[in-house]
mmCIF file of C-alpha atoms in Angstrom:
data_model
loop_
_atom_site.group_PDB
_atom_site.id
_atom_site.type_symbol
_atom_site.label_atom_id
_atom_site.label_comp_id
_atom_site.label_asym_id
_atom_site.label_seq_id
_atom_site.Cartn_x
_atom_site.Cartn_y
_atom_site.Cartn_z
ATOM 1 C CA GLY A 1 -8.077 -8.526 1.560
ATOM 2 C CA ASP A 2 -9.967 -4.931 0.862
ATOM 3 C CA SER A 3 -7.907 -2.099 0.295
ATOM 4 C CA VAL A 4 -7.985 1.573 -0.552
ATOM 5 C CA THR A 5 -6.388 3.535 -3.306
ATOM 6 C CA GLN A 6 -5.873 7.542 -3.028
ATOM 7 C CA MET A 7 -4.267 9.444 -5.727
ATOM 8 C CA GLU A 8 -0.759 10.368 -4.477
ATOM 9 C CA GLY A 9 -0.010 14.025 -3.403
ATOM 10 C CA PRO A 10 0.375 16.562 -3.338
ATOM 11 C CA VAL A 11 -2.397 18.437 -4.735
ATOM 12 C CA THR A 12 -1.546 21.967 -5.167
ATOM 13 C CA LEU A 13 -4.304 24.345 -5.729
ATOM 14 C CA SER A 14 -5.308 28.269 -5.819
ATOM 15 C CA GLU A 15 -8.097 29.710 -3.493
ATOM 16 C CA GLU A 16 -11.446 29.071 -4.945
ATOM 17 C CA ALA A 17 -10.312 26.210 -7.155
ATOM 18 C CA PHE A 18 -12.311 23.102 -7.601
ATOM 19 C CA LEU A 19 -11.030 19.891 -5.754
ATOM 20 C CA THR A 20 -11.212 16.035 -6.673
ATOM 21 C CA ILE A 21 -9.250 13.809 -4.489
ATOM 22 C CA ASN A 22 -9.409 10.134 -6.165
ATOM 23 C CA CYS A 23 -10.371 7.796 -4.227
ATOM 24 C CA THR A 24 -11.059 3.606 -5.165
ATOM 25 C CA TYR A 25 -11.927 0.572 -3.250
ATOM 26 C CA THR A 26 -11.537 -3.422 -3.450
ATOM 27 C CA ALA A 27 -13.479 -5.568 -0.732
ATOM 28 C CA THR A 28 -15.662 -8.022 -0.319
ATOM 29 C CA GLY A 29 -19.361 -7.601 -0.196
ATOM 30 C CA TYR A 30 -20.152 -3.850 0.795
ATOM 31 C CA PRO A 31 -18.564 -1.627 2.831
ATOM 32 C CA SER A 32 -19.329 1.946 4.425
ATOM 33 C CA LEU A 33 -16.929 4.486 2.758
ATOM 34 C CA PHE A 34 -15.234 7.328 4.835
ATOM 35 C CA TRP A 35 -13.331 10.461 3.887
ATOM 36 C CA TYR A 36 -11.285 11.670 7.653
ATOM 37 C CA VAL A 37 -9.189 14.919 7.709
ATOM 38 C CA GLN A 38 -5.759 15.087 9.176
ATOM 39 C CA TYR A 39 -4.403 18.589 9.853
ATOM 40 C CA PRO A 40 -0.793 19.327 11.207
ATOM 41 C CA GLY A 41 0.001 17.856 14.442
ATOM 42 C CA GLU A 42 -3.865 16.839 15.368
ATOM 43 C CA GLY A 43 -5.395 13.291 15.033
ATOM 44 C CA LEU A 44 -8.198 12.125 12.562
ATOM 45 C CA GLN A 45 -11.800 13.957 12.466
ATOM 46 C CA LEU A 46 -14.731 12.681 10.745
ATOM 47 C CA LEU A 47 -15.530 14.219 7.413
ATOM 48 C CA LEU A 48 -18.284 12.471 6.338
ATOM 49 C CA LYS A 49 -19.075 9.214 4.764
ATOM 50 C CA ALA A 50 -21.716 7.368 3.335
ATOM 51 C CA THR A 51 -22.897 3.114 4.060
ATOM 52 C CA LYS A 52 -24.682 1.752 0.959
ATOM 53 C CA ALA A 53 -24.165 1.792 -2.927
ATOM 54 C CA ASP A 54 -25.456 5.595 -4.342
ATOM 55 C CA ASP A 55 -25.456 7.584 -0.627
ATOM 56 C CA LYS A 56 -23.981 11.034 -1.223
ATOM 57 C CA GLY A 57 -21.949 12.086 2.150
ATOM 58 C CA SER A 58 -21.609 15.660 2.390
ATOM 59 C CA ASN A 59 -19.964 18.256 5.076
ATOM 60 C CA LYS A 60 -18.524 21.513 5.118
ATOM 61 C CA GLY A 61 -18.725 22.063 1.530
ATOM 62 C CA PHE A 62 -17.308 18.326 0.850
ATOM 63 C CA GLU A 63 -18.979 15.857 -1.002
ATOM 64 C CA ALA A 64 -18.802 11.744 -2.347
ATOM 65 C CA THR A 65 -20.981 9.456 -3.753
ATOM 66 C CA TYR A 66 -20.314 5.950 -2.944
ATOM 67 C CA ARG A 67 -20.818 4.513 -6.577
ATOM 68 C CA LYS A 68 -20.837 0.411 -6.162
ATOM 69 C CA GLU A 69 -19.897 -0.053 -10.143
ATOM 70 C CA THR A 70 -17.008 1.959 -10.320
ATOM 71 C CA THR A 71 -15.935 1.399 -6.420
ATOM 72 C CA SER A 72 -15.291 4.168 -5.776
ATOM 73 C CA PHE A 73 -15.779 7.532 -3.441
ATOM 74 C CA HIS A 74 -13.867 10.399 -4.912
ATOM 75 C CA LEU A 75 -13.998 13.247 -2.614
ATOM 76 C CA GLU A 76 -15.107 16.956 -4.967
ATOM 77 C CA LYS A 77 -15.695 20.582 -3.463
ATOM 78 C CA GLY A 78 -16.852 23.647 -5.432
ATOM 79 C CA SER A 79 -14.539 26.069 -3.835
ATOM 80 C CA VAL A 80 -11.538 25.499 -1.390
ATOM 81 C CA GLN A 81 -9.933 27.584 1.036
ATOM 82 C CA VAL A 82 -6.573 28.363 2.517
ATOM 83 C CA SER A 83 -8.289 26.466 6.176
ATOM 84 C CA ASP A 84 -8.787 23.223 3.753
ATOM 85 C CA SER A 85 -5.014 22.799 3.857
ATOM 86 C CA ALA A 86 -4.347 19.216 5.255
ATOM 87 C CA VAL A 87 -4.247 15.499 4.625
ATOM 88 C CA TYR A 88 -7.431 13.505 3.369
ATOM 89 C CA PHE A 89 -7.244 9.923 4.638
ATOM 90 C CA CYS A 90 -10.207 7.822 2.380
ATOM 91 C CA ALA A 91 -11.446 4.789 4.056
ATOM 92 C CA LEU A 92 -13.934 1.750 4.211
ATOM 93 C CA SER A 93 -15.386 -0.298 7.168
ATOM 94 C CA PRO A 94 -15.645 -4.189 6.235
ATOM 95 C CA ASN A 95 -18.995 -5.234 6.983
ATOM 96 C CA TYR A 96 -18.723 -8.758 8.330
ATOM 97 C CA GLY A 97 -21.460 -9.277 10.299
ATOM 98 C CA GLY A 98 -21.408 -6.510 12.087
ATOM 99 C CA ALA A 99 -18.869 -7.933 14.484
ATOM 100 C CA THR A 100 -16.299 -5.083 14.433
ATOM 101 C CA ASN A 101 -15.898 -1.859 12.581
ATOM 102 C CA LYS A 102 -11.697 -1.518 11.820
ATOM 103 C CA LEU A 103 -11.035 0.828 9.127
ATOM 104 C CA ILE A 104 -8.395 0.596 6.713
ATOM 105 C CA PHE A 105 -7.376 3.961 5.427
ATOM 106 C CA GLY A 106 -5.526 5.118 1.957
ATOM 107 C CA THR A 107 -1.881 6.566 2.256
ATOM 108 C CA GLY A 108 -3.647 10.047 2.399
ATOM 109 C CA THR A 109 -3.299 12.476 0.317
ATOM 110 C CA LEU A 110 -2.024 16.232 1.009
ATOM 111 C CA LEU A 111 -3.668 19.171 -0.279
ATOM 112 C CA ALA A 112 -2.147 22.530 -0.219
ATOM 113 C CA VAL A 113 -4.322 25.550 -0.855
ATOM 114 C CA GLN A 114 -2.747 28.530 -1.473
ATOM 115 C CA PRO A 115 -3.692 32.316 -1.304
ATOM 116 C CA ASP B 1 -19.224 16.589 25.737
ATOM 117 C CA ALA B 2 -16.153 15.497 25.968
ATOM 118 C CA GLY B 3 -14.009 13.664 22.690
ATOM 119 C CA VAL B 4 -11.004 10.659 22.704
ATOM 120 C CA THR B 5 -8.589 11.640 24.901
ATOM 121 C CA GLN B 6 -5.311 10.118 24.762
ATOM 122 C CA SER B 7 -1.763 10.254 26.680
ATOM 123 C CA PRO B 8 0.945 10.773 26.764
ATOM 124 C CA THR B 9 0.845 13.734 24.057
ATOM 125 C CA HIS B 10 4.520 12.490 23.231
ATOM 126 C CA LEU B 11 6.769 9.733 24.373
ATOM 127 C CA ILE B 12 10.844 9.117 23.710
ATOM 128 C CA LYS B 13 11.690 5.650 24.645
ATOM 129 C CA THR B 14 14.508 4.021 23.589
ATOM 130 C CA ARG B 15 14.918 0.010 21.962
ATOM 131 C CA GLY B 16 14.033 -2.798 24.018
ATOM 132 C CA GLN B 17 12.110 -0.460 26.743
ATOM 133 C CA GLN B 18 8.287 -1.272 26.775
ATOM 134 C CA VAL B 19 5.685 1.582 26.554
ATOM 135 C CA THR B 20 1.781 1.807 27.807
ATOM 136 C CA LEU B 21 -0.248 4.771 26.327
ATOM 137 C CA ARG B 22 -3.511 5.501 27.430
ATOM 138 C CA CYS B 23 -6.940 6.766 25.893
ATOM 139 C CA SER B 24 -10.579 7.585 27.565
ATOM 140 C CA PRO B 25 -13.239 7.109 25.169
ATOM 141 C CA LYS B 26 -15.868 9.390 23.838
ATOM 142 C CA SER B 27 -18.228 10.040 26.809
ATOM 143 C CA GLY B 28 -20.856 7.325 26.247
ATOM 144 C CA HIS B 29 -18.976 5.002 23.662
ATOM 145 C CA ASP B 30 -17.958 1.447 24.780
ATOM 146 C CA THR B 31 -15.774 0.368 22.153
ATOM 147 C CA VAL B 32 -12.115 1.310 21.601
ATOM 148 C CA SER B 33 -9.283 0.425 18.684
ATOM 149 C CA TRP B 34 -6.132 1.317 17.873
ATOM 150 C CA TYR B 35 -3.768 2.428 14.902
ATOM 151 C CA GLN B 36 -0.466 2.922 14.283
ATOM 152 C CA GLN B 37 0.237 5.683 11.937
ATOM 153 C CA ALA B 38 3.631 5.702 10.374
ATOM 154 C CA LEU B 39 5.268 9.339 8.812
ATOM 155 C CA GLY B 40 3.632 9.805 5.554
ATOM 156 C CA GLN B 41 1.256 6.858 5.999
ATOM 157 C CA GLY B 42 -2.478 6.214 6.644
ATOM 158 C CA PRO B 43 -3.149 4.309 10.518
ATOM 159 C CA GLN B 44 -3.337 0.817 10.664
ATOM 160 C CA PHE B 45 -4.964 -1.007 12.500
ATOM 161 C CA ILE B 46 -3.668 -2.932 15.883
ATOM 162 C CA PHE B 47 -6.975 -4.234 18.026
ATOM 163 C CA GLN B 48 -10.266 -3.511 18.699
ATOM 164 C CA TYR B 49 -11.898 -3.848 22.243
ATOM 165 C CA TYR B 50 -15.155 -4.127 23.588
ATOM 166 C CA GLU B 51 -16.587 -5.274 27.128
ATOM 167 C CA GLU B 52 -12.718 -6.055 28.578
ATOM 168 C CA GLU B 53 -12.137 -8.123 25.108
ATOM 169 C CA GLU B 54 -10.389 -8.331 22.544
ATOM 170 C CA ARG B 55 -12.623 -8.585 19.194
ATOM 171 C CA GLN B 56 -10.262 -8.764 16.370
ATOM 172 C CA ARG B 57 -7.014 -7.956 15.723
ATOM 173 C CA GLY B 58 -4.886 -6.607 12.499
ATOM 174 C CA ASN B 59 -1.370 -7.552 11.425
ATOM 175 C CA PHE B 60 0.710 -6.565 14.706
ATOM 176 C CA PRO B 61 2.963 -9.086 16.557
ATOM 177 C CA ASP B 62 2.627 -9.884 19.715
ATOM 178 C CA ARG B 63 4.516 -7.407 21.584
ATOM 179 C CA PHE B 64 1.350 -5.334 20.933
ATOM 180 C CA SER B 65 -1.075 -5.889 23.759
ATOM 181 C CA GLY B 66 -3.963 -4.281 25.065
ATOM 182 C CA HIS B 67 -6.318 -4.031 27.730
ATOM 183 C CA GLN B 68 -10.025 -2.047 28.562
ATOM 184 C CA PHE B 69 -10.794 -1.314 32.016
ATOM 185 C CA PRO B 70 -15.047 -1.351 33.237
ATOM 186 C CA ASN B 71 -15.249 2.048 32.501
ATOM 187 C CA TYR B 72 -14.146 1.551 28.723
ATOM 188 C CA SER B 73 -10.772 3.352 29.127
ATOM 189 C CA SER B 74 -8.401 1.436 27.121
ATOM 190 C CA GLU B 75 -4.106 0.883 27.852
ATOM 191 C CA LEU B 76 -1.962 -0.100 24.587
ATOM 192 C CA ASN B 77 1.466 -2.147 25.440
ATOM 193 C CA VAL B 78 4.301 -2.682 23.456
ATOM 194 C CA ASN B 79 7.157 -4.556 24.421
ATOM 195 C CA ALA B 80 10.842 -4.836 23.422
ATOM 196 C CA LEU B 81 10.625 -1.712 21.228
ATOM 197 C CA LEU B 82 12.193 -1.607 18.365
ATOM 198 C CA LEU B 83 13.147 1.389 16.015
ATOM 199 C CA GLY B 84 10.174 0.537 13.305
ATOM 200 C CA ASP B 85 7.666 1.109 16.334
ATOM 201 C CA SER B 86 8.315 5.128 16.167
ATOM 202 C CA ALA B 87 4.995 6.374 14.858
ATOM 203 C CA LEU B 88 1.502 8.427 16.084
ATOM 204 C CA TYR B 89 -0.816 5.668 18.071
ATOM 205 C CA LEU B 90 -4.008 6.770 17.631
ATOM 206 C CA CYS B 91 -7.339 5.964 19.783
ATOM 207 C CA ALA B 92 -10.854 5.688 18.078
ATOM 208 C CA SER B 93 -13.755 5.244 20.009
ATOM 209 C CA SER B 94 -17.807 4.263 18.840
ATOM 210 C CA LEU B 95 -20.795 2.413 20.111
ATOM 211 C CA VAL B 96 -22.188 -0.480 20.345
ATOM 212 C CA GLY B 97 -25.283 -0.485 17.308
ATOM 213 C CA THR B 98 -28.226 -2.227 18.079
ATOM 214 C CA SER B 99 -27.086 -5.130 16.054
ATOM 215 C CA GLY B 100 -24.891 -5.830 18.754
ATOM 216 C CA GLY B 101 -21.530 -4.468 16.389
ATOM 217 C CA PRO B 102 -20.225 -1.201 16.786
ATOM 218 C CA THR B 103 -21.774 1.171 14.672
ATOM 219 C CA ASP B 104 -19.352 1.870 11.893
ATOM 220 C CA THR B 105 -18.698 6.111 12.647
ATOM 221 C CA GLN B 106 -15.432 5.457 14.897
ATOM 222 C CA TYR B 107 -14.620 9.069 16.526
ATOM 223 C CA PHE B 108 -10.128 9.869 16.808
ATOM 224 C CA GLY B 109 -8.029 10.860 19.402
ATOM 225 C CA PRO B 110 -5.377 13.252 18.950
ATOM 226 C CA GLY B 111 -2.697 10.734 19.191
ATOM 227 C CA THR B 112 0.592 9.881 20.807
ATOM 228 C CA ARG B 113 3.633 10.293 19.354
ATOM 229 C CA LEU B 114 6.205 7.565 20.445
ATOM 230 C CA THR B 115 9.736 7.697 19.165
ATOM 231 C CA VAL B 116 12.053 4.932 19.764
ATOM 232 C CA LEU B 117 15.642 6.069 19.515
#
């Protein structure tokens, strides 16, 4: 079945360091791909998305490119801040004829940014 | 613009009891999905409601049931609670797209933390 695999954390970086969180997926057809962020004690916030191959999603300095040939959607940011510390979830929405848009999530990657 | 709201914020129950969680979707949204997030895990899809009917269900037992009201708000009911039902329960809403299915972007509420003792 459809699934998402993302790198295990925690990822610990110093402020202004470069961030990469790897995400790969298995899916039938052409899913939409997402990154969600969860701050401590809160629900999920949509960070960015891409709906077709070679699309690049971007928001708040984060970006990710939908790579169908490698079934990947890696999250990157050029210079992280302490305020970026959170858990990041990669997710896909299978497009089974548009009946529903359920999300399938990875296990999450904890990012800790130190000043 | 009101986002997705959920109540209560926290809940403590004992094994065997029943619980009802509530969700109001983002303004203008008509589709509601429920997810269970165990500690340290990613959310797992429970089911989705549209036009007051369950459209799709994840791999959860019949102890988990739901309802959607004419104003699009929704309830999640869990019967015969088990210790393993302790989790953060997330509600997400989305809008029906032009093709008749929901658009792919879901917006999440803050969740209800359920503890089963």
